[in-house]
mmCIF file of C-alpha atoms in Angstrom:
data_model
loop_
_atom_site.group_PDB
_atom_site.id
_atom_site.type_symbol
_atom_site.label_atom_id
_atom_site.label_comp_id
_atom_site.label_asym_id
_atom_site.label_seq_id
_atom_site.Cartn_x
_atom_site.Cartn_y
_atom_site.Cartn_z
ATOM 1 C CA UNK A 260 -16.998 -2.995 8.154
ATOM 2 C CA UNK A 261 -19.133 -1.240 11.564
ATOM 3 C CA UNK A 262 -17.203 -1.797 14.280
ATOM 4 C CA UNK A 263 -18.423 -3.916 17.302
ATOM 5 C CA UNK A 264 -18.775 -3.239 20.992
ATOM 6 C CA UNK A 265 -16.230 -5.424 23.492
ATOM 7 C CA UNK A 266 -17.001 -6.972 26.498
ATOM 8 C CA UNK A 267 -15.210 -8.665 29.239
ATOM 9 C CA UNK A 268 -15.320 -9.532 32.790
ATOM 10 C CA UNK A 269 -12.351 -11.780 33.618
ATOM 11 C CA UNK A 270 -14.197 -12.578 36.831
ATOM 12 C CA UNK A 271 -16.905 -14.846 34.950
ATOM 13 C CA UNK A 272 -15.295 -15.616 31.629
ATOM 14 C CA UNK A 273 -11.957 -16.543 30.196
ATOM 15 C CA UNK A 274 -13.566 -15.243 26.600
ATOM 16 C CA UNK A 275 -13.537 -11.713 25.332
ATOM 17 C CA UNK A 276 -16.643 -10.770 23.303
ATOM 18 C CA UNK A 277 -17.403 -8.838 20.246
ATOM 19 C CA UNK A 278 -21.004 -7.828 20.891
ATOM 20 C CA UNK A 279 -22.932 -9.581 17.850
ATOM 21 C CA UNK A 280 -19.897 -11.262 15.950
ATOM 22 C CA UNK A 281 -18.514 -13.886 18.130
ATOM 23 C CA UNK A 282 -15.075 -14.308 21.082
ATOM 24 C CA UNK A 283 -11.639 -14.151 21.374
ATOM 25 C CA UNK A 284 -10.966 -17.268 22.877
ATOM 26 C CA UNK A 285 -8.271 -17.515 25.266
ATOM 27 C CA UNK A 286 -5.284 -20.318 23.859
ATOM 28 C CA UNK A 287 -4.982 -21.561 27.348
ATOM 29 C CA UNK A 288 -1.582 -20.461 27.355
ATOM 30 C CA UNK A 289 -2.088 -18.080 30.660
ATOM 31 C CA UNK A 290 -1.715 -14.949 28.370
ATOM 32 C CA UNK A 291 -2.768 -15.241 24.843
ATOM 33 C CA UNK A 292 -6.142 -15.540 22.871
ATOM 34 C CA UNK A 293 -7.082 -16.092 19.425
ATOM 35 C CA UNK A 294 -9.601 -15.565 17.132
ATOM 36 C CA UNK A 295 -11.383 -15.952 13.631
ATOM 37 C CA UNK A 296 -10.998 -12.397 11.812
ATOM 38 C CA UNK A 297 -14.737 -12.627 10.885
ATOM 39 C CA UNK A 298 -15.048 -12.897 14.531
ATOM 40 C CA UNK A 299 -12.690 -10.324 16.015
ATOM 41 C CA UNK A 300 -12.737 -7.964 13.065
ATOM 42 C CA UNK A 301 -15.280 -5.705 14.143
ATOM 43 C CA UNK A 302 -14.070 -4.957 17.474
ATOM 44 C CA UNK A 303 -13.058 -1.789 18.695
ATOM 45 C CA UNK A 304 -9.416 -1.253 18.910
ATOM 46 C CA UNK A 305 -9.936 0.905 21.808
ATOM 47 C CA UNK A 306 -12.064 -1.549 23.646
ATOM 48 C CA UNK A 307 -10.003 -4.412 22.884
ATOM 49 C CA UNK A 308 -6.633 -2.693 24.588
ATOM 50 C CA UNK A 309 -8.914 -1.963 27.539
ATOM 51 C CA UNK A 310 -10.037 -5.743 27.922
ATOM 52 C CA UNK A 311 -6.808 -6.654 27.470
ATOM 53 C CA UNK A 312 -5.618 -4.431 30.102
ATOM 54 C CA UNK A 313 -8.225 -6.005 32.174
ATOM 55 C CA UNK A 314 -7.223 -9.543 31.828
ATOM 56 C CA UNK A 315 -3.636 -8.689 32.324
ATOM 57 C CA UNK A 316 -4.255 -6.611 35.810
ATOM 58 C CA UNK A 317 -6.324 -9.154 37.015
ATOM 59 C CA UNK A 318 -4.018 -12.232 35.871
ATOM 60 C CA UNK A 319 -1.038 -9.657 37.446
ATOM 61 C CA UNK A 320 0.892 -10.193 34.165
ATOM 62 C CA UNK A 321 1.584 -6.656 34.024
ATOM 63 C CA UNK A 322 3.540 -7.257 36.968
ATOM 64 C CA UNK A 323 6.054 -9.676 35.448
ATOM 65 C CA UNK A 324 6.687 -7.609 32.526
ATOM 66 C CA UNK A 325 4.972 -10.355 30.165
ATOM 67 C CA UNK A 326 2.914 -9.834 27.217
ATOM 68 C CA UNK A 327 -1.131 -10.438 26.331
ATOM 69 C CA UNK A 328 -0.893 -12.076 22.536
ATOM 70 C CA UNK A 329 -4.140 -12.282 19.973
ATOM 71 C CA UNK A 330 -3.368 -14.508 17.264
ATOM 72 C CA UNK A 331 -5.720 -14.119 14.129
ATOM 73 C CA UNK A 332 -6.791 -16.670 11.906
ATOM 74 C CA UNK A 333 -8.598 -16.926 8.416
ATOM 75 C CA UNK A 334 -10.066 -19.330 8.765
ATOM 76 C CA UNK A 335 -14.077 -19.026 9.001
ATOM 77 C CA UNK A 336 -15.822 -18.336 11.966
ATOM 78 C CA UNK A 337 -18.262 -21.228 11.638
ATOM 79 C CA UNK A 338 -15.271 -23.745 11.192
ATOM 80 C CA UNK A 339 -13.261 -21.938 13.863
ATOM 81 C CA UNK A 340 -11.256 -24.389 16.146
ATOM 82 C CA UNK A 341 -8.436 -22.512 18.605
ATOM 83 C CA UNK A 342 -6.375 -25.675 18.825
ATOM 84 C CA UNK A 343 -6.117 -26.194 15.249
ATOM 85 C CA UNK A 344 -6.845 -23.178 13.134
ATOM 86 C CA UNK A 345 -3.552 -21.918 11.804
ATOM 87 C CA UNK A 346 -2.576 -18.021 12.297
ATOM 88 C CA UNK A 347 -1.586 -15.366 10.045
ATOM 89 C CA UNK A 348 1.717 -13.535 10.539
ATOM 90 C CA UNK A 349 0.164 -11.075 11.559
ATOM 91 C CA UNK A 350 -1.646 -10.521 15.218
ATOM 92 C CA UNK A 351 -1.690 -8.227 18.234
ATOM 93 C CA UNK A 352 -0.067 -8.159 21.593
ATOM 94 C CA UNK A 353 -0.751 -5.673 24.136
ATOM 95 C CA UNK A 354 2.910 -4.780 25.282
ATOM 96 C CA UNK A 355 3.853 -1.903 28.239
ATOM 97 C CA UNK A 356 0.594 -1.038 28.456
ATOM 98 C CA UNK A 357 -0.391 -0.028 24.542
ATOM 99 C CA UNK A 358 -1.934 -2.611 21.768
ATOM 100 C CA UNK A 359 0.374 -3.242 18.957
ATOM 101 C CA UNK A 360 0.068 -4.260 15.650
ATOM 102 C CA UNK A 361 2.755 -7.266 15.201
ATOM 103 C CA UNK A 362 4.275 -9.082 12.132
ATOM 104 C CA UNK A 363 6.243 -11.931 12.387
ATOM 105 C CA UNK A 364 8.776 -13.080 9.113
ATOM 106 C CA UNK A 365 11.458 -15.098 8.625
ATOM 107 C CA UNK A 366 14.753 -13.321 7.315
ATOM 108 C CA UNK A 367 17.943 -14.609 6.082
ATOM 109 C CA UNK A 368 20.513 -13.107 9.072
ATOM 110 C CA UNK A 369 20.173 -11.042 11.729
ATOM 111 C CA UNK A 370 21.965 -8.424 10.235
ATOM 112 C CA UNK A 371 18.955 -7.519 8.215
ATOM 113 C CA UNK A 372 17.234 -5.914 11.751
ATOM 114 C CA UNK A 373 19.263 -3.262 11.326
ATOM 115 C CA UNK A 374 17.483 -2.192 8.013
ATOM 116 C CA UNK A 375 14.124 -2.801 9.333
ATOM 117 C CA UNK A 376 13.626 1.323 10.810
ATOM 118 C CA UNK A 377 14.628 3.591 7.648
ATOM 119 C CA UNK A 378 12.532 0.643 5.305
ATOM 120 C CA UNK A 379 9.651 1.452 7.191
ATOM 121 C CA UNK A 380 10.376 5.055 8.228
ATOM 122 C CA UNK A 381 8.408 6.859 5.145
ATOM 123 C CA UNK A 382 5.280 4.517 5.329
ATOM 124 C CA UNK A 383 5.216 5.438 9.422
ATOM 125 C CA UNK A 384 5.563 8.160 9.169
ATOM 126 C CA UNK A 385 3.203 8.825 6.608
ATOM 127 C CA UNK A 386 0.568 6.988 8.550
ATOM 128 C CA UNK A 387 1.318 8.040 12.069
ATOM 129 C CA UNK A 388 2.699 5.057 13.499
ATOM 130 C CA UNK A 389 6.015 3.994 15.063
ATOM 131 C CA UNK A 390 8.040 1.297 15.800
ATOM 132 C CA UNK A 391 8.129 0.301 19.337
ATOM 133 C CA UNK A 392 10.135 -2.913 18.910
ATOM 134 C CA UNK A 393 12.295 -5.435 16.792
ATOM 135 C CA UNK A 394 13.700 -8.631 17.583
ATOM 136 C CA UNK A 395 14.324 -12.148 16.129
ATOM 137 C CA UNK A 396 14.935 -15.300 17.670
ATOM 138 C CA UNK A 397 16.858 -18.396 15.626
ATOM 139 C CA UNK A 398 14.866 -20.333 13.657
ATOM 140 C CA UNK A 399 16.265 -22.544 11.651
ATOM 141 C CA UNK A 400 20.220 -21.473 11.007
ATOM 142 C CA UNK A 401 20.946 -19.211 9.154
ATOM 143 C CA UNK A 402 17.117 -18.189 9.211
ATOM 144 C CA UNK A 403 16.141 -15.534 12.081
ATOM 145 C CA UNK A 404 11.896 -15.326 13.212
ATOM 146 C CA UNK A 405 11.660 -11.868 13.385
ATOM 147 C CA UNK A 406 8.791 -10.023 15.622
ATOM 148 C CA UNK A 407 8.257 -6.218 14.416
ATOM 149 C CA UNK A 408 6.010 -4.007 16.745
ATOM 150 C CA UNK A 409 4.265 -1.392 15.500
ATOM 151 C CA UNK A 410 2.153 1.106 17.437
ATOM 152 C CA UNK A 411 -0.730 2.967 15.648
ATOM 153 C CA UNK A 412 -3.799 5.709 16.660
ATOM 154 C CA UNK A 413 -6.677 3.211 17.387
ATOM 155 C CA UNK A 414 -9.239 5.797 17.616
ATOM 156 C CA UNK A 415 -11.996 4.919 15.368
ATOM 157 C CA UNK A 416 -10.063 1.626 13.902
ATOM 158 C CA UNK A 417 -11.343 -1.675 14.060
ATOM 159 C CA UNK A 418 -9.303 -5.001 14.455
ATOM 160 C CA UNK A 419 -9.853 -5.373 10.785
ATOM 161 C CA UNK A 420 -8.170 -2.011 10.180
ATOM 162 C CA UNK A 421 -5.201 -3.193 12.584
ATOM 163 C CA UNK A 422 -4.843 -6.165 10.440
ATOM 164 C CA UNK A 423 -4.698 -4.749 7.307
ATOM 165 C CA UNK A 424 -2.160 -2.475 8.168
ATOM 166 C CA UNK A 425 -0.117 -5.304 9.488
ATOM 167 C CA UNK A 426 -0.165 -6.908 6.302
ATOM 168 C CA UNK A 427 1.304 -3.726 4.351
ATOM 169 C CA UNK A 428 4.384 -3.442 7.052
ATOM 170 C CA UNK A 429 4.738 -7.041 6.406
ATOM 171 C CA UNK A 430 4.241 -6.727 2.564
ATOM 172 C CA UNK A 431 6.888 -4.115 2.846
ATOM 173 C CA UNK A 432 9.356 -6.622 4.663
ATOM 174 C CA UNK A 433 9.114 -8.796 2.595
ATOM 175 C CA UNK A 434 9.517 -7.276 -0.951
ATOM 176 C CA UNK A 435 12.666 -5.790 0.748
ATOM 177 C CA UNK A 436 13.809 -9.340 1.593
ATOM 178 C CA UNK A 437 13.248 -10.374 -1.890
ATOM 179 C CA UNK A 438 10.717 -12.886 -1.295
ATOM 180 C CA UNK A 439 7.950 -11.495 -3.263
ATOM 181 C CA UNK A 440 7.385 -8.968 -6.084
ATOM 182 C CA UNK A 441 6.400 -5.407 -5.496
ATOM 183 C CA UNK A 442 3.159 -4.587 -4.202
ATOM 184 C CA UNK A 443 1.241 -1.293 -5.431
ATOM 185 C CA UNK A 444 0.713 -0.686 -1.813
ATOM 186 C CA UNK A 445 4.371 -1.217 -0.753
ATOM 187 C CA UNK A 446 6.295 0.138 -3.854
ATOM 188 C CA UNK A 447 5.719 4.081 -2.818
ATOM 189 C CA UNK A 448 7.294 3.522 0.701
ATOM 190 C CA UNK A 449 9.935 1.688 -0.742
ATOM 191 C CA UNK A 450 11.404 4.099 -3.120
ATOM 192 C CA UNK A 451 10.915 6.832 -0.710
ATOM 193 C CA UNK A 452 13.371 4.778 1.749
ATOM 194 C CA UNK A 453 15.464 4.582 -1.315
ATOM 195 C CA UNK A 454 15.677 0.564 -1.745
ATOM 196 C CA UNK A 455 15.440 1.377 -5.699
ATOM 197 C CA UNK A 456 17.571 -1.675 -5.884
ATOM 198 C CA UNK A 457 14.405 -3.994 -5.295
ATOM 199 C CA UNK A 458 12.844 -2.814 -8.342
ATOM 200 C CA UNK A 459 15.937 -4.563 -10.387
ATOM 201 C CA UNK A 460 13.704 -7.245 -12.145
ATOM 202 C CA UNK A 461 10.406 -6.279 -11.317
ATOM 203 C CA UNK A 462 7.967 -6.026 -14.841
ATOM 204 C CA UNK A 463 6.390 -2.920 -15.598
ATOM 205 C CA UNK A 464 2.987 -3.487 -15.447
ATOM 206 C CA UNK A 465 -0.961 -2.405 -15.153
ATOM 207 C CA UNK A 466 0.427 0.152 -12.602
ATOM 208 C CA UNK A 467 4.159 0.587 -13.244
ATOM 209 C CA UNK A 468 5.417 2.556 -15.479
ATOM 210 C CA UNK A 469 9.544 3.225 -15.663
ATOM 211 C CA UNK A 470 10.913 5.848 -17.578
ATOM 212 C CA UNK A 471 15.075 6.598 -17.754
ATOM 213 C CA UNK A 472 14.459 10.393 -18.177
ATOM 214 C CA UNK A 473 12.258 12.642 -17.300
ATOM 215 C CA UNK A 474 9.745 14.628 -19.825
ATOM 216 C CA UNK A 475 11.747 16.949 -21.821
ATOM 217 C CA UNK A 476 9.148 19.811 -21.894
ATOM 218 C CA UNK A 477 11.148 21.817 -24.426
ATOM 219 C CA UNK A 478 9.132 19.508 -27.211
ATOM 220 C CA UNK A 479 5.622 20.093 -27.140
ATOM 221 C CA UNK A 480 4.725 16.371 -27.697
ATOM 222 C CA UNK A 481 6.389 15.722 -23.923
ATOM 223 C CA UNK A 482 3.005 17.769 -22.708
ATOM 224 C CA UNK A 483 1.298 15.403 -24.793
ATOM 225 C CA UNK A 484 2.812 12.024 -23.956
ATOM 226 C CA UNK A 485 2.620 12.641 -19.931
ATOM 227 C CA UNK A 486 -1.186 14.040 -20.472
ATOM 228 C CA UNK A 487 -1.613 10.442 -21.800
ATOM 229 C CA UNK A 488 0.280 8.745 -19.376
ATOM 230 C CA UNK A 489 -1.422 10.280 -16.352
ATOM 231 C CA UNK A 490 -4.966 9.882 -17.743
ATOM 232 C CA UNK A 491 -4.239 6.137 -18.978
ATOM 233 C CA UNK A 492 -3.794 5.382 -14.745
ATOM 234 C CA UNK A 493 -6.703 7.484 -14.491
ATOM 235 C CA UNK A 494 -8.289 5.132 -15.842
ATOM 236 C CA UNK A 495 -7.312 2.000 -14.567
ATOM 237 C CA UNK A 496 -9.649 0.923 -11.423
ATOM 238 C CA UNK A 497 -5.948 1.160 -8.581
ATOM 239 C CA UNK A 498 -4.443 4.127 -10.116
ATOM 240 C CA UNK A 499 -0.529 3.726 -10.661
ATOM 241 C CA UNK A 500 2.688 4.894 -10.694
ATOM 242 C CA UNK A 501 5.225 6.762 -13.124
ATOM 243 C CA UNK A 502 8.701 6.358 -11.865
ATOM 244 C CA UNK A 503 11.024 8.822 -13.695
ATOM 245 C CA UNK A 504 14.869 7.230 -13.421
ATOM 246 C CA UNK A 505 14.408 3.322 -13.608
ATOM 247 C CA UNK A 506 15.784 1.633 -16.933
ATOM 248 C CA UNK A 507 13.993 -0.780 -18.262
ATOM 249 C CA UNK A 508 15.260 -3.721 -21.266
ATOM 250 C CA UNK A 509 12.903 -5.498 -23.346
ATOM 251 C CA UNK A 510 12.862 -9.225 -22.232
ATOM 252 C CA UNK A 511 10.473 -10.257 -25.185
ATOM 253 C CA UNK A 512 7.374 -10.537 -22.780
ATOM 254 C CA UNK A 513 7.209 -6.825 -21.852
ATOM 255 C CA UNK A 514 9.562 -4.200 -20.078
ATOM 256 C CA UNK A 515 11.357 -5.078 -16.869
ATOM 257 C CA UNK A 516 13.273 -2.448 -14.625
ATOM 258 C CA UNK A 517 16.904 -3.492 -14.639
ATOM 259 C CA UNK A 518 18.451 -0.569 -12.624
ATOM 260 C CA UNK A 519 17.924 3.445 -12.022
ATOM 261 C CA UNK A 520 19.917 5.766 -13.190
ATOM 262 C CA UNK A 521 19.847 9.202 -10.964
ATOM 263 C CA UNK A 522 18.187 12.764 -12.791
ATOM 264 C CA UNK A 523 18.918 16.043 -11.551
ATOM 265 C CA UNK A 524 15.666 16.762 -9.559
ATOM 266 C CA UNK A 525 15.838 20.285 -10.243
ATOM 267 C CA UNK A 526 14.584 19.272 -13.881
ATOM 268 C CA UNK A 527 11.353 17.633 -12.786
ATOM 269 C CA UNK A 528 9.448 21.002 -12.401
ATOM 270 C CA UNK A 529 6.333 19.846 -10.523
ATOM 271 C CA UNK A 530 4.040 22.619 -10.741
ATOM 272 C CA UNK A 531 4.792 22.347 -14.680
ATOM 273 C CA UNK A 532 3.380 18.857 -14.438
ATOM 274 C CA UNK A 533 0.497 19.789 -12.769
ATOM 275 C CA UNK A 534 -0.091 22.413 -14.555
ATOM 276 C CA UNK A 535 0.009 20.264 -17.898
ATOM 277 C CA UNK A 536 -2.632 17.512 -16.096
ATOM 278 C CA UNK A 537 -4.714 20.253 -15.356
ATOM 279 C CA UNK A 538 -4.939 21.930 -18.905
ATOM 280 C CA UNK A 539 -5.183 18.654 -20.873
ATOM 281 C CA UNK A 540 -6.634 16.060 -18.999
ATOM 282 C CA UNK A 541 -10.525 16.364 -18.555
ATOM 283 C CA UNK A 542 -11.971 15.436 -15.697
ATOM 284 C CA UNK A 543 -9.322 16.817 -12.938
ATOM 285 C CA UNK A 544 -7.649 13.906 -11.643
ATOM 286 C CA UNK A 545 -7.478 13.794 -7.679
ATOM 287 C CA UNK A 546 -4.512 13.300 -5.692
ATOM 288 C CA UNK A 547 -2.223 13.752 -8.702
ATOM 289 C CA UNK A 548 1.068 14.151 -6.939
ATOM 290 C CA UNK A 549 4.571 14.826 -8.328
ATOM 291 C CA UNK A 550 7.186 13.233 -5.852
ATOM 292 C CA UNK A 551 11.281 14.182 -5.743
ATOM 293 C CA UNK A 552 13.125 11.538 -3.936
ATOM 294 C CA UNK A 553 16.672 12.949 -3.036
ATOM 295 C CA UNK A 554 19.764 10.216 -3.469
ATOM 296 C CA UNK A 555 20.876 9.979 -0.385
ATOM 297 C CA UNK A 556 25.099 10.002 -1.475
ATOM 298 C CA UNK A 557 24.900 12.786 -4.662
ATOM 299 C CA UNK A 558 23.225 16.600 -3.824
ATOM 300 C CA UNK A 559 20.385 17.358 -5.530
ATOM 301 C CA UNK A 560 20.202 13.972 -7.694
ATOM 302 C CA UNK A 561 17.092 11.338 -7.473
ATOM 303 C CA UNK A 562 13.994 9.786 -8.680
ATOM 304 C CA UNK A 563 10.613 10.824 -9.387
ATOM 305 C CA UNK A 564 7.469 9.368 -9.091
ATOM 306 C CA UNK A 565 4.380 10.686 -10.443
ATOM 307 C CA UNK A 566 0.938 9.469 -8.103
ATOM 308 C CA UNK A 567 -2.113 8.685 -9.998
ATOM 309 C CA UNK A 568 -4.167 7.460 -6.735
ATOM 310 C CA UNK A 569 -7.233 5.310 -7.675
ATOM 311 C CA UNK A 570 -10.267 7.669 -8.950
ATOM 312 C CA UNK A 571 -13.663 7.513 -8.374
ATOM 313 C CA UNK A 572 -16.012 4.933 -11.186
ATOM 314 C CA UNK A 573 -18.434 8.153 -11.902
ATOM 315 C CA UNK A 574 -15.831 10.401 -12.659
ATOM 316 C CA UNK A 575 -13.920 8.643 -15.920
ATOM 317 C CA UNK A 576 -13.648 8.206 -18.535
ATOM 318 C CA UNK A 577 -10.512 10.313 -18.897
ATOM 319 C CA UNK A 578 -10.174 12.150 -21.346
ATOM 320 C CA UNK A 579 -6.304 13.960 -23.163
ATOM 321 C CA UNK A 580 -7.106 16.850 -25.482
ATOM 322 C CA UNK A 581 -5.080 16.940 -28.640
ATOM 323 C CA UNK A 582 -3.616 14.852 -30.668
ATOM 324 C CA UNK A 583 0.461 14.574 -31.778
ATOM 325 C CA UNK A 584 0.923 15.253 -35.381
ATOM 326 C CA UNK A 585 4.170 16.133 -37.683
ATOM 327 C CA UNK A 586 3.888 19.684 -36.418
ATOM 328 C CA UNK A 587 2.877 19.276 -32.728
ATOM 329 C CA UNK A 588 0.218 19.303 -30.700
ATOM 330 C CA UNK A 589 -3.052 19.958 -32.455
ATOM 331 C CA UNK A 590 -5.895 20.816 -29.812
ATOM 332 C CA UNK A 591 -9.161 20.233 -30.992
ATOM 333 C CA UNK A 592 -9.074 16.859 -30.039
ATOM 334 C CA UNK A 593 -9.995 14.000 -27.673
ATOM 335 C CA UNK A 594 -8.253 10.709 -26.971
ATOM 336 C CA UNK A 595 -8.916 7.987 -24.287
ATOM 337 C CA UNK A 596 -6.290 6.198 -22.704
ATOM 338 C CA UNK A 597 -5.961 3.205 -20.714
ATOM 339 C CA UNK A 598 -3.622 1.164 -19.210
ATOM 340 C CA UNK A 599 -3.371 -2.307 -20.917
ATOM 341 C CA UNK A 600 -1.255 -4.699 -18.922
ATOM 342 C CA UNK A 601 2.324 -3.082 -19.195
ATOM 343 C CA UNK A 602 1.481 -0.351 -22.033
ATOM 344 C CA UNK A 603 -0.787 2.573 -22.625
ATOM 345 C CA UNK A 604 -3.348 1.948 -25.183
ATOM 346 C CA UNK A 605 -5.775 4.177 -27.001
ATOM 347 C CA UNK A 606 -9.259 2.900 -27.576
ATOM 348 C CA UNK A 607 -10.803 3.198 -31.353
ATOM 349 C CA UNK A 608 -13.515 5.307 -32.399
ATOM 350 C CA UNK A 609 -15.559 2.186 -32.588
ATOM 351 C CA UNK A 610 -15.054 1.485 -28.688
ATOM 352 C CA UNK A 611 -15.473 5.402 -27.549
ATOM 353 C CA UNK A 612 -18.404 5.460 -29.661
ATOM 354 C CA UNK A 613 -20.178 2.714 -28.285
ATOM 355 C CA UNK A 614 -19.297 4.326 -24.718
ATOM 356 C CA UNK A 615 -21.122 7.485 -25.847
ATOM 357 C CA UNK A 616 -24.177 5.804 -27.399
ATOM 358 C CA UNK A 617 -24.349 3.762 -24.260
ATOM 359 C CA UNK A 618 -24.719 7.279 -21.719
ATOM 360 C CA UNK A 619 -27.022 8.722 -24.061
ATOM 361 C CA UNK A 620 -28.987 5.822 -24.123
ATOM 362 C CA UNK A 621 -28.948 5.670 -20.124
ATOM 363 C CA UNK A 622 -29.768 9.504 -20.285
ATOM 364 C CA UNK A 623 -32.936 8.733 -22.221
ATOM 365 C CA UNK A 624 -34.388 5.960 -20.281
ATOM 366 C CA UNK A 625 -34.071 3.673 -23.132
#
């Protein structure tokens, strides 16, 4: 999405305008606006903190210590009404001076705030933001409205961008809180903050895959079966993840984690597994990334998670060289995994011939 140019003169309008998009209208609350995304989207982060740090100088809010709110709605900007459209739980509030992104959620007791910070320390930390406030207020006893502030680089983001990442904190909360299953997008940040317990239940899927132990590479085959592995993610259009020290049970409709048990992490030799990618997967896959997440009671004891980040369309299929047989690995040959639902799967020659008649038919114009 291009991002938009903001104006605002608080002396002539009570509006804030995204040049060629639409307004952020104010609520008539004194210090809040809200918008349609499709409107407010395009805006320039920058240039929205500095029209909001208009409004609130010439309004003197700053002066009481209050906030300036923008609540964001989905709903379209065409059907947009600011007295009716409901918000997301996610918006913006410029706060002592800086814009934040905030997330509002409902949790259980208040005794869950004190979790909040190390659950969302790795993903922060990995994005360059930081928590600049928590707080809850009662909602409906036992159940606390929590408010998380987060504070992010705006250079070169958009509102869109702000809102997006707003929904991954808040996808992160709330897997954490039990109210939803994993996310792709959350589940990395969640065993690096070590809440492996959340993953008790969750189905392996079309980008989970848990294995007890990790690849014993004194058997050849274990070169062979993680080459496969890897390139069946490769594959997949999101990428995935291989988590080395969940257990999984059979439930009859596919594997689901039911605990973790902890590996030494001086077995999981990365540059061997990177090494093995590199050798027998054609092409290179990018961003393959080997992961040791310490325990944080027993010394040198963890997980591991091996990264397959989404690839690019042009550069699969693919492709493992060699094939497992009753004495090994044999090498002159090709096989094409992909990730079927909770399983790898291998297509036939029928399907990977078809795929090659197909290119060569594109290569000669026909």
């Amino acid at each position: 999405m291009a991002s938009a140019r903001v104006t605002f003169n608080p002396k002539k309008d009570h509006h804030i305008n995204v040049v060629g998009h639409g307004t952020i209208r104010s609520d008539g609350s004194g210090n809040g606006f809200v918008a349609s995304l499709e409107a407010a989207g395009p805006a320039r982060a920058l240039e929205l903190e500095a029209a909001l740090r208009r409004f609130a100088r010439y309004n003197e809010i700053e002066a009481y210590g209050d906030e300036v709110r923008v609540a964001l709605s989905l709903v379209a900007a065409r059907h947009f009404d600011e007295d009716f459209a409901p918000v997301e739980q996610v918006g913006l509030a410029l706060a002592g001076g800086e814009l934040l992104v905030v997330v509002h959620m409902i949790l259980d007791t208040p005794s869950d705030l004190d979790a909040i910070e190390p659950l969302l320390a790795p993903f922060f930390g990995r994005h360059g933001a930081r928590l600049a406030s928590v707080h809850d207020d009662p909602y409906d006893d036992p159940h606390h409205m929590v408010e998380v502030g987060v504070a992010w680089p705006l250079a070169r983001r958009t509102v869109a961008d702000l809102f997006a990442f707003g929904n991954d904190v808040l996808a992160l909360l709330e897997a954490a809180d039990g109210g939803a299953e994993i996310e792709q997008s959350a589940a990395i940040d969640l065993l690096d903050a070590g809440r492996w317990d959340l993953f008790r239940g969750q189905p392996e899927s079309g980008w989970l895959e848990a294995k007890g132990k990790p690849y014993d590479f004194r058997d050849p085959r274990a070169e062979y079966e993680l080459a496969k592995d890897v390139a069946a993610f490769a594959n997949s259009p999101g990428g995935g993840l291989i988590v080395l020290g969940l257990t999984t049970t059979d439930t009859g409709d596919g594997d689901t984690v039911t605990g973790h048990k902890l590996i030494r992490l001086a077995s999981i030799r990365r540059q061997r597994c990177r090494n093995v990618i590199a050798r027998r997967v054609y092409p290179a896959v990018r961003g393959f990334e080997v992961r040791r997440i310490a325990d944080a009671e027993k010394s040198g004891y963890g997980l591991a998670v091996l990264v397959i980040p989404s690839q690019r369309e042009d550069a699969t299929p693919f492709l493992v060289t060699g094939i497992v047989d009753d004495k090994g690995v044999l090498g002159a040959h090709i096989l094409l995994s992909v990730r079927r639902e909770d399983d790898t799967a291998h297509l036939d020659a029928a399907s990977i011939h078809a795929r090659l008649r197909l290119g060569e038919q594109m290569l000669a114009g026909r």
